Short mmCIF file of C-alpha atoms in Angstrom, two decimals:
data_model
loop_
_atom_site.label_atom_id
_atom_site.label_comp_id
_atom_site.label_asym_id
_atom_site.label_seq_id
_atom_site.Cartn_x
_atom_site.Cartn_y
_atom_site.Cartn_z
CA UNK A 1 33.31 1.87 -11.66
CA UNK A 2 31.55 3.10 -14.60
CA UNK A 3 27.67 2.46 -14.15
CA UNK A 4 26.87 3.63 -17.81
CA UNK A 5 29.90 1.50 -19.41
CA UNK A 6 27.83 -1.57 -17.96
CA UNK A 7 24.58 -0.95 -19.35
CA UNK A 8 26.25 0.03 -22.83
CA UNK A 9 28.34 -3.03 -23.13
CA UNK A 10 25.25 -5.34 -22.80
CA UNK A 11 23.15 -3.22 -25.33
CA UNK A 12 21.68 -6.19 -26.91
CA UNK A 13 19.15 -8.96 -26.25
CA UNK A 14 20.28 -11.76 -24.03
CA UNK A 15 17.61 -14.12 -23.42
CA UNK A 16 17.86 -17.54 -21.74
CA UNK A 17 20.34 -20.18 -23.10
CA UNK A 18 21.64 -18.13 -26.04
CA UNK A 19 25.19 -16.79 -26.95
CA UNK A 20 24.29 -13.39 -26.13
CA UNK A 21 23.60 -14.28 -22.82
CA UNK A 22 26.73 -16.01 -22.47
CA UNK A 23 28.29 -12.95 -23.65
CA UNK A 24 26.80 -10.97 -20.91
CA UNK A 25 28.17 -13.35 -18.04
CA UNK A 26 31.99 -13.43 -19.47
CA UNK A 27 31.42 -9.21 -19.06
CA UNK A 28 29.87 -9.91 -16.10
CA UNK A 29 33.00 -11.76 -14.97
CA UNK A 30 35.28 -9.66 -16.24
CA UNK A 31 33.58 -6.75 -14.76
CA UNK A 32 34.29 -8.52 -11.02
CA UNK A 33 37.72 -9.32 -12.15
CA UNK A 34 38.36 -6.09 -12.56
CA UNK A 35 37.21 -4.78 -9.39
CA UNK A 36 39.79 -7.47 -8.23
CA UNK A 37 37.13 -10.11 -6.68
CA UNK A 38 37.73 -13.50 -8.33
CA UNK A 39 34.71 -14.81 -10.44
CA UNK A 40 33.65 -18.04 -11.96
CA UNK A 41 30.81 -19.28 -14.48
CA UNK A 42 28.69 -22.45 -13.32
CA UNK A 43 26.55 -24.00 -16.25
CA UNK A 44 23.13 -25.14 -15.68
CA UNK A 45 21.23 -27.20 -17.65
CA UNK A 46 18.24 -25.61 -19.75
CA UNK A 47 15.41 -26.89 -21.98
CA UNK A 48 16.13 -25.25 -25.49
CA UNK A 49 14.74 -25.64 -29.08
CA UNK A 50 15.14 -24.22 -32.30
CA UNK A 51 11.66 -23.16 -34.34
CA UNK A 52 11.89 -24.31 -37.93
CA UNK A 53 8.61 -23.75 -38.75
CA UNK A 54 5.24 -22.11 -37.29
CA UNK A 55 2.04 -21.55 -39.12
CA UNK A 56 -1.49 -20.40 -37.61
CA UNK A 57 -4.37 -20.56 -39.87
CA UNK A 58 -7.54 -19.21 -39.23
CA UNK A 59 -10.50 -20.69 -41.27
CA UNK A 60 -7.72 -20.67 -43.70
CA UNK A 61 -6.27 -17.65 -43.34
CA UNK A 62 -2.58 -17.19 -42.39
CA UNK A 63 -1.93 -15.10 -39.16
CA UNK A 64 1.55 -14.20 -38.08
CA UNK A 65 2.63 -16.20 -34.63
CA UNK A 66 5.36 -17.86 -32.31
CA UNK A 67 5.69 -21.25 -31.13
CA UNK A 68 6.25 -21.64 -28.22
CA UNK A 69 9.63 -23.71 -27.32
CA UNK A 70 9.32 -26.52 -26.25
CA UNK A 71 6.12 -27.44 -26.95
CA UNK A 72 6.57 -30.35 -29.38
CA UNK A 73 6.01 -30.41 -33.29
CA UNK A 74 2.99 -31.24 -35.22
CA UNK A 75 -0.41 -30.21 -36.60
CA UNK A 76 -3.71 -29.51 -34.92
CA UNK A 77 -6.73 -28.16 -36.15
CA UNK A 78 -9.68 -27.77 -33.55
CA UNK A 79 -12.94 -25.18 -32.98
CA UNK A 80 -11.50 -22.04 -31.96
CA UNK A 81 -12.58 -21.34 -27.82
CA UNK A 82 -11.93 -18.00 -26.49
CA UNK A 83 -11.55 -18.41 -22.91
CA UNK A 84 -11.13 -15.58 -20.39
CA UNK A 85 -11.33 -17.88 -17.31
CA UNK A 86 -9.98 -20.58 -15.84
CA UNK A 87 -13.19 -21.50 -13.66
CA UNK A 88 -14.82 -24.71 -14.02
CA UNK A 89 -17.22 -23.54 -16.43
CA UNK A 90 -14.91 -22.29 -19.05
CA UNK A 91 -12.63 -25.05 -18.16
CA UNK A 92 -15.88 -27.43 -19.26
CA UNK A 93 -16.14 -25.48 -22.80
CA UNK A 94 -12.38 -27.13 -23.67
CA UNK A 95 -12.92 -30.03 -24.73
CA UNK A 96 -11.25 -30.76 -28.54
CA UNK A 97 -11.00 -26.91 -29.00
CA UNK A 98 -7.98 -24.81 -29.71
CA UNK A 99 -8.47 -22.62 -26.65
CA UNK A 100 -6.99 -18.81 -26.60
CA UNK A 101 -6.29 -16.83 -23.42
CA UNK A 102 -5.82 -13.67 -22.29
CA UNK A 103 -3.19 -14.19 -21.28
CA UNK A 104 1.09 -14.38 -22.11
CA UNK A 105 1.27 -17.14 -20.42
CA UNK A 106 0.25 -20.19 -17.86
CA UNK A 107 0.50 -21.76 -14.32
CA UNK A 108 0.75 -25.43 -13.68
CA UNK A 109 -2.97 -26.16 -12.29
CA UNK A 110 -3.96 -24.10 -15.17
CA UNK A 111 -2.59 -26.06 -17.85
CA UNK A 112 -2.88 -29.44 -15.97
CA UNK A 113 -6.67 -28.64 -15.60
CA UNK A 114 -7.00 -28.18 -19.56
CA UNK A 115 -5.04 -31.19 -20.41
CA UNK A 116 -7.77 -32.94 -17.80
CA UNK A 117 -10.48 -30.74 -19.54
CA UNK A 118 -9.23 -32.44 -23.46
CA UNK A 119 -7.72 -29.02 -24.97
CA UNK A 120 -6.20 -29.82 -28.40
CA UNK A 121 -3.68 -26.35 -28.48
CA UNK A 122 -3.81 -23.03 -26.68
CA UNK A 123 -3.29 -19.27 -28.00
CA UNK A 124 -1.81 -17.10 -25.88
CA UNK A 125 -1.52 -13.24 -26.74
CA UNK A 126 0.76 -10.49 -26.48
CA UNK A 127 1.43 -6.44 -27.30
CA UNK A 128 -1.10 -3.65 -27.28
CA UNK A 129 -3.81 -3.96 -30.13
CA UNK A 130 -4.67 -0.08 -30.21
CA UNK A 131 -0.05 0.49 -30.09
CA UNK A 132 1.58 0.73 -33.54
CA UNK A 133 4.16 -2.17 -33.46
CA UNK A 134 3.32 -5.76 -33.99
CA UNK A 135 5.89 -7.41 -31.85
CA UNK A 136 4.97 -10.94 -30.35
CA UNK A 137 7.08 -12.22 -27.53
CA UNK A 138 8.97 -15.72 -28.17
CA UNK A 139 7.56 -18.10 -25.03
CA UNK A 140 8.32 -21.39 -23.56
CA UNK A 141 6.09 -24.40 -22.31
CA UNK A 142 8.20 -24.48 -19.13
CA UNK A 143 8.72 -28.29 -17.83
CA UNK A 144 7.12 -27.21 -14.45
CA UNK A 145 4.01 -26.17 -15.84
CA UNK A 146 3.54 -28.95 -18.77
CA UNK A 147 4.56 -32.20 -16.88
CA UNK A 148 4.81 -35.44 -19.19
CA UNK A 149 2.10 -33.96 -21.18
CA UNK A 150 2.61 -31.43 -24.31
CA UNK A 151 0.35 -29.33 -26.60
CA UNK A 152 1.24 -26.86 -29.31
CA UNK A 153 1.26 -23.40 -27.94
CA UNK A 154 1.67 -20.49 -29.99
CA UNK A 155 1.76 -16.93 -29.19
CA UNK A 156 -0.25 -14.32 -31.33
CA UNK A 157 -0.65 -10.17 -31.05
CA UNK A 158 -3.58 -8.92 -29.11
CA UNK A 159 -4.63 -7.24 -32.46
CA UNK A 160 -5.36 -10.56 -33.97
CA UNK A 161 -6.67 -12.01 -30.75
CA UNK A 162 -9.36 -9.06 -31.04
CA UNK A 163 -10.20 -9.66 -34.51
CA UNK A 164 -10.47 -14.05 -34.36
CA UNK A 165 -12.91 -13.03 -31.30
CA UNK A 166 -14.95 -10.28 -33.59
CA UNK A 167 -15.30 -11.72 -36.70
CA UNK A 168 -16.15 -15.50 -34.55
CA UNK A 169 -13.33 -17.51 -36.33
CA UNK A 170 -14.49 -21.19 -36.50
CA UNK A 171 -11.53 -23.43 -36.76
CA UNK A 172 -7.64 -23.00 -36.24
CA UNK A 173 -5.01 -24.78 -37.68
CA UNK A 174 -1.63 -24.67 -35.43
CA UNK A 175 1.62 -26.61 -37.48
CA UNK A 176 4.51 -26.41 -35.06
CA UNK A 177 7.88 -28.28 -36.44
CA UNK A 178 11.20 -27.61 -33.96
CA UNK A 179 14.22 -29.00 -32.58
CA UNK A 180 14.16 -29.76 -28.79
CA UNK A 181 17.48 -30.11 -27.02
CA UNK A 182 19.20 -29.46 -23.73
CA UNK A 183 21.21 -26.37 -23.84
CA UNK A 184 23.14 -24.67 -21.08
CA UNK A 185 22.31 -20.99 -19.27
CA UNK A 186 24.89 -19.86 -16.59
CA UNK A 187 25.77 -18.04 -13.27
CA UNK A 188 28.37 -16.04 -12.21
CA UNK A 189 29.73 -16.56 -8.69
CA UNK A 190 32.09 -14.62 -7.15
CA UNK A 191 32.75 -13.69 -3.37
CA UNK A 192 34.20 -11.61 -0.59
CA UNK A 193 35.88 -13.26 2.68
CA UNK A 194 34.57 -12.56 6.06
CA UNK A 195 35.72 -13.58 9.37
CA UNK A 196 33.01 -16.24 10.09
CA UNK A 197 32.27 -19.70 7.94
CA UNK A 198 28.61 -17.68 7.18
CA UNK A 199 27.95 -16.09 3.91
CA UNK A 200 25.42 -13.74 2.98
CA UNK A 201 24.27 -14.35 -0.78
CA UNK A 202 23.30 -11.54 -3.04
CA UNK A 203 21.91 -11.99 -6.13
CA UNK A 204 21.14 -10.34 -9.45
CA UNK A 205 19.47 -12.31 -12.51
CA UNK A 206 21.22 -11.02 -15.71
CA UNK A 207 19.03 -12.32 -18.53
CA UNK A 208 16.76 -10.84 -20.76
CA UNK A 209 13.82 -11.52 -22.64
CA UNK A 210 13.43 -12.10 -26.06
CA UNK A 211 12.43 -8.90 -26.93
CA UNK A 212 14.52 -6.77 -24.17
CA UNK A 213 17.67 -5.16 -24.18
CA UNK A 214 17.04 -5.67 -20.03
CA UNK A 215 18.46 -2.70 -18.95
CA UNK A 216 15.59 -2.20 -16.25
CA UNK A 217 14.94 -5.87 -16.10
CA UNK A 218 17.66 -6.57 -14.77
CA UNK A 219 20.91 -5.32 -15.57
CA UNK A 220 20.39 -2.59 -12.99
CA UNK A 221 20.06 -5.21 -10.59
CA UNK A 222 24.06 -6.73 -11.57
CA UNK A 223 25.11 -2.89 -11.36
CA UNK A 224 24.06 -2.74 -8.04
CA UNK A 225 25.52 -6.28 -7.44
CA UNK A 226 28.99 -4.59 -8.69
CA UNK A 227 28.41 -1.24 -6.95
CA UNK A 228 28.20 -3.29 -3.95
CA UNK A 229 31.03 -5.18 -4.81
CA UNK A 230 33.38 -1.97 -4.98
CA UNK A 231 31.86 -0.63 -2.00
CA UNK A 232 32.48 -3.41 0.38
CA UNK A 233 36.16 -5.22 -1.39
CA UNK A 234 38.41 -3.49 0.86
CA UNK A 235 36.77 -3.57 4.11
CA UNK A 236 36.90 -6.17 7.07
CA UNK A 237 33.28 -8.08 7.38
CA UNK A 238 32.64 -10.28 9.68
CA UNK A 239 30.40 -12.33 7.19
CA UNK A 240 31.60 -12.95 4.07
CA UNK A 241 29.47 -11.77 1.02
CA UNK A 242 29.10 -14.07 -2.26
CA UNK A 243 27.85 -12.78 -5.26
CA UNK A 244 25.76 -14.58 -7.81
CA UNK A 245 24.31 -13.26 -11.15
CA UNK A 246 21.80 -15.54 -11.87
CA UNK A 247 21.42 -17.18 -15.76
CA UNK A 248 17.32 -17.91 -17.00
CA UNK A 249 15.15 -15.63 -14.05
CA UNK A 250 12.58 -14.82 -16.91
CA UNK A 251 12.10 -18.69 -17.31
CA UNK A 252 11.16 -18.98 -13.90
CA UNK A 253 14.16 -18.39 -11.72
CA UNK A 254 16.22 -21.11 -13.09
CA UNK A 255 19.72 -19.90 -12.18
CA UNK A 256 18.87 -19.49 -8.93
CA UNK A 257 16.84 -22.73 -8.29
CA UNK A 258 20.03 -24.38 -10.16
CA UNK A 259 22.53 -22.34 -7.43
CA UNK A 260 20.29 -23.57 -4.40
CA UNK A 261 20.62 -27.12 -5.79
CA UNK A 262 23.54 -27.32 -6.71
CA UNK A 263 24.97 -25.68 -3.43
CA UNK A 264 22.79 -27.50 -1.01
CA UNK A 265 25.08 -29.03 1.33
CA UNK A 266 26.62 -25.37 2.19
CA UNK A 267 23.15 -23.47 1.93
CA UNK A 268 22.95 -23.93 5.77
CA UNK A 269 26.02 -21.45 5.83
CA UNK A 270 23.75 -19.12 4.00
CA UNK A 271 22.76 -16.41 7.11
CA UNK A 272 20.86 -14.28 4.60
CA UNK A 273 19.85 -14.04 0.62
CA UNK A 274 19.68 -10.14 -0.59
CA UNK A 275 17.89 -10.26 -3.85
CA UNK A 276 17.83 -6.88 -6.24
CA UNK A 277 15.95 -6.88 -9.58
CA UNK A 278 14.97 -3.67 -11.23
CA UNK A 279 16.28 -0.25 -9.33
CA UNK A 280 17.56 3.14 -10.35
CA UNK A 281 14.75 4.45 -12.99
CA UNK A 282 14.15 7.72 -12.91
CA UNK A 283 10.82 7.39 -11.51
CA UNK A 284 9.33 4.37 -8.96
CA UNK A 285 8.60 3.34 -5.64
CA UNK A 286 11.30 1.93 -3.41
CA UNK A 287 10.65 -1.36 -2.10
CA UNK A 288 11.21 -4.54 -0.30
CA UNK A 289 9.40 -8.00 0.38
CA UNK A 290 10.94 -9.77 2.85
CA UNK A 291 10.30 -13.67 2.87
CA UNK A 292 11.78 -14.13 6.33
CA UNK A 293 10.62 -12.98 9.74
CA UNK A 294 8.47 -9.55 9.62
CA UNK A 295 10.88 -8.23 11.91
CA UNK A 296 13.20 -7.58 9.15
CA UNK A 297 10.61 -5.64 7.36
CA UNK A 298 10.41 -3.02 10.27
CA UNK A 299 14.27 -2.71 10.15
CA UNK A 300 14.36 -2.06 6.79
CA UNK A 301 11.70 0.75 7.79
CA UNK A 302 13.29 1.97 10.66
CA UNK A 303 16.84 2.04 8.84
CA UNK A 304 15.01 4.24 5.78
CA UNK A 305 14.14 6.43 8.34
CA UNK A 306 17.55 6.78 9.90
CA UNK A 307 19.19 7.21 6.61
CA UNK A 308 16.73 9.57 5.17
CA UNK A 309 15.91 6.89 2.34
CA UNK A 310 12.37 6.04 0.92
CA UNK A 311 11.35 2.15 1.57
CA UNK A 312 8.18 0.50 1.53
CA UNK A 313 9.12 -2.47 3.40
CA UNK A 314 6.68 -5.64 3.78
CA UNK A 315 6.77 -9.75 4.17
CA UNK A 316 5.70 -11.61 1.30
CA UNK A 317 7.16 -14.12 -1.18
CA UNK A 318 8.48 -11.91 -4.56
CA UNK A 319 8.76 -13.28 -7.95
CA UNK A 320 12.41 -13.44 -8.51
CA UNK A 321 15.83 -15.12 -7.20
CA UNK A 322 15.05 -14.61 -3.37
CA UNK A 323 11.91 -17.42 -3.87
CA UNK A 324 14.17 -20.52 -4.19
CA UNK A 325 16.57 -19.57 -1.08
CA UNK A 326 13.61 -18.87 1.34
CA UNK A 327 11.93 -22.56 -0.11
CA UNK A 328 15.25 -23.89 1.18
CA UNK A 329 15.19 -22.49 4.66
CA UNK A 330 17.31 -19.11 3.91
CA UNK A 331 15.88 -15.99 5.37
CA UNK A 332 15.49 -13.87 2.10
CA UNK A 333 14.36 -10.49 0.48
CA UNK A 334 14.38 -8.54 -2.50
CA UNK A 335 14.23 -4.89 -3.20
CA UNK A 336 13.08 -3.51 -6.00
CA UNK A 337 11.67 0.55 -7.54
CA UNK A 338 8.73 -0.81 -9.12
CA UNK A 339 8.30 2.04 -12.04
CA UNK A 340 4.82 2.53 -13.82
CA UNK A 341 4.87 0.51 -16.76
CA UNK A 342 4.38 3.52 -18.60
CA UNK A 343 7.55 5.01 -17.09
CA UNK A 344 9.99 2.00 -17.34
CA UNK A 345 8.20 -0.78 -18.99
CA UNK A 346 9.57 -4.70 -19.07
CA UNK A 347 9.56 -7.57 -21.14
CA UNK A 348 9.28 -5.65 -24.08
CA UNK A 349 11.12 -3.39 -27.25
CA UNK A 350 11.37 -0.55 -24.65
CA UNK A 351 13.18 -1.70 -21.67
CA UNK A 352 16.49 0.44 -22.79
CA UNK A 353 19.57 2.13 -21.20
CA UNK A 354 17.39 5.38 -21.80
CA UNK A 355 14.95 4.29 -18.69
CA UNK A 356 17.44 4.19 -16.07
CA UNK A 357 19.11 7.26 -14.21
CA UNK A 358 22.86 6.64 -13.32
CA UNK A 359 22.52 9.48 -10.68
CA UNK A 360 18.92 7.63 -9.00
CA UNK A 361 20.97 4.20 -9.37
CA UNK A 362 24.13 5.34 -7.76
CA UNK A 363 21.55 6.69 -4.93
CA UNK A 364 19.74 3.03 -5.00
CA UNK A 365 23.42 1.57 -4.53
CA UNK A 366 24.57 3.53 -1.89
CA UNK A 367 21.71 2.39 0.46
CA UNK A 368 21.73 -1.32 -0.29
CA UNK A 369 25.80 -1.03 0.30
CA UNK A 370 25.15 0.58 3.72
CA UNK A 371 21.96 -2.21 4.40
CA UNK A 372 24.90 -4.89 2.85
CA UNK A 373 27.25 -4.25 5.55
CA UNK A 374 25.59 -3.61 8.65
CA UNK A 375 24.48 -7.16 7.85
CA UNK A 376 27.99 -8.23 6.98
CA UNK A 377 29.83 -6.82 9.98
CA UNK A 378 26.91 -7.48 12.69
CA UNK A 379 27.86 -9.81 15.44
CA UNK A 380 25.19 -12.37 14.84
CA UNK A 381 23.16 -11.88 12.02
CA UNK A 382 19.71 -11.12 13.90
CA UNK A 383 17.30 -12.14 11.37
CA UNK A 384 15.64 -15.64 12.38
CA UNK A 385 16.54 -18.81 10.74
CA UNK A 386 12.74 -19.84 10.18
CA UNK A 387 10.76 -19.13 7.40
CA UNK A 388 6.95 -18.23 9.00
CA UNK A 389 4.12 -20.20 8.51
CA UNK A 390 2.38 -17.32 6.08
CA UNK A 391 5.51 -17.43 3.82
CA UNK A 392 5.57 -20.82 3.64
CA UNK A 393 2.06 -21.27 2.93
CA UNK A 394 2.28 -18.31 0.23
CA UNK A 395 5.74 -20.43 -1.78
CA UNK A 396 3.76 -23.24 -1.96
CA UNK A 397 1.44 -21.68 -3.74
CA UNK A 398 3.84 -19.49 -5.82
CA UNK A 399 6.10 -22.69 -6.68
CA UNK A 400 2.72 -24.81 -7.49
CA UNK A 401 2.54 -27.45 -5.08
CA UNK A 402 -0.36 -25.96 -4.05
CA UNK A 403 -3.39 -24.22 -5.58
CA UNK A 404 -4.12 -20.73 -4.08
CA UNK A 405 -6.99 -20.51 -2.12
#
């Protein structure tokens, strides 16, 4: 298999719900086809809208910005509020005001609280304001975080954030009109037999965001997915291995919530969820949270050791397609070379082919093929069907049905 042939053929942003990203999942197909593994696409359902118009005025004054989708359409115009916080004393100062964070984004208590607190709108910001380009990251209000309750968000460049706070901009005008509609992201399934009626599940998300080729984030994660593939397609395993490339991770994990859902009634044949999103830069730390017993964590340690291969191994709840299969029960990890953001950044212009190493990323590979099937051809899978107390406590708060203490 050619590792640079897959991050050149999906050279281009793919974001959530778009063609492009369909595009990569048919290559993605093909790809397993051609390693002789059969492959399907499942279609998932996914909130989509198309912007016709966004305009952010400020005392009168056109600034550039993006709507965010999904937000609804309309007009606002409200006292600007800059609002570092979300503590009950900033979250006081909301009331009827056009409130602008920090922030790219927002949790669900967040946003609930300001919808309790009256907030007409909210600013988010994005970008660098002291780094030459002006780019400003296309958003969604996600339907976890906004409820039945909507207000115009729009995203603006730090730059501009800066300058509304300095020169103490009075009153913003938002006028949002866009098309909201339910469009249709996908994963990729495909699978290996083994001997028993238990699977092991390993997944990859393939999307991008709106501003990312994803080469980093996350197409190195499907390479290793296919690396794995070729490494383990001829052998005998005792469990079988399924494959999933997961559709919409970057608007929070939606392929692989949608697999877990729609797969229920056989997730109990799930022994073990292997997650891997960003590996093989040329720089970065080696690592793995484990959302299962901690037991697994020392293995994963002890088995770096015996292979002579870097790991920083420890039990946690990770922010990517391992999070919904632990929620259901499913012992799960992820692994990961977290590169300085300087080094390999994400979400952004500069997550290109040019970040990754195809000699660091075979390397990556050939560990998590050798982790794969000692997993895959063990007796009994040893790792604990229970998901401890700690981790359950911690995907609560992660999947906001709790607020962090």
């Amino acid at each position: 298999m050619n590792l640079q042939n897959i991050f050149d053929s999906t050279d281009f942003v793919h974001a959530s719900g778009t063609k492009e990203e369909l595009a990569v999942a048919e290559f993605l197909k093909g790809q397993c086809e051609s390693l002789g593994v059969p492959a399907r696409i499942e279609p998932f359902r996914v909130a989509m809208s198309d912007i016709e118009e966004a305009h952010l005025f400020a005392d009168g004054k056109e600034i550039p910005c993006k709507a965010f989708n999904c937000c609804g359409s309309g007009v606002v115009e409200g006292e600007l509020y800059y609002m570092p916080g979300t503590d009950p004393v900033s979250m006081a100062g909301a009331k009827d005001k056009v409130v602008l964070f920090d922030t790219q984004g927002i949790g669900f208590f967040a946003y609930q609280d300001l919808m309790k607190a009256g907030a007409k709108a909210i600013l988010f910001q994005y970008g660098n304001a002291y780094y030459p380009n002006d780019d400003i990251d296309q958003r969604d209000l996600r339907e976890v975080v906004s409820g039945e309750k909507k207000v115009l968000c729009a995203m603006i460049h730090s730059r501009q954030a800066v300058e509304l706070v300095k020169n103490k901009v009075k009153t913003i005008r938002l006028e949002v009109s866009q098309k909201e509609y339910d469009g249709e992201s996908h994963n990729v399934i495909a699978g290996l037999p083994g001997k028993r009626e238990e699977f092991i599940v390993l997944t990859a998300h393939y999307d991008s965001t709106s501003l990312s080729h994803g080469a980093y984030d996350n197409m190195s994660g499907c390479a290793g997915l296919l690396g794995i593939m070729e490494a383990m397609k001829d052998k005998e395993l005792n469990y079988g291995l399924r494959f999933v490339f997961c559709g919409s991770e970057e608007r929070g994990l939606l392929g692989s919530k949608a697999y877990v859902r729609d797969h229920e009634k056989e997730l109990e044949k799930v022994a073990l969820n292997i997650n891997l999103d960003m590996i093989g830069t040329y720089m970065g730390k080696f690592i793995s949270c484990v959302s299962a017993e901690e037991k697994l964590a020392g293995y994963i340690s002890y088995m770096a050791a015996e292979v002579g291969f870097p790991v920083e191994a420890r039990a946690g709840v990770y922010s990517s397609d391992s999070t919904p299969f632990a929620d259901k029960g499913v012992p799960s990890l992820s692994f990961a070379r977290i590169a300085s953001k300087n080094v390999a950044p994400i979400h952004c212009r500069y997550d290109l082919k040019e970040v990754m190493s195809m000699e660091q990323l075979q390397k990556d590979i050939d560990f998590l093929a050798k982790f794969t099937e000692r997993f895959a051809n063990a007796v009994v899978c040893p790792v604990s069907r229970e998901i401890p107390e700690k981790i359950k406590k911690e995907l609560d708060e992660y999947l906001f049905r709790k607020r962090k203490e």
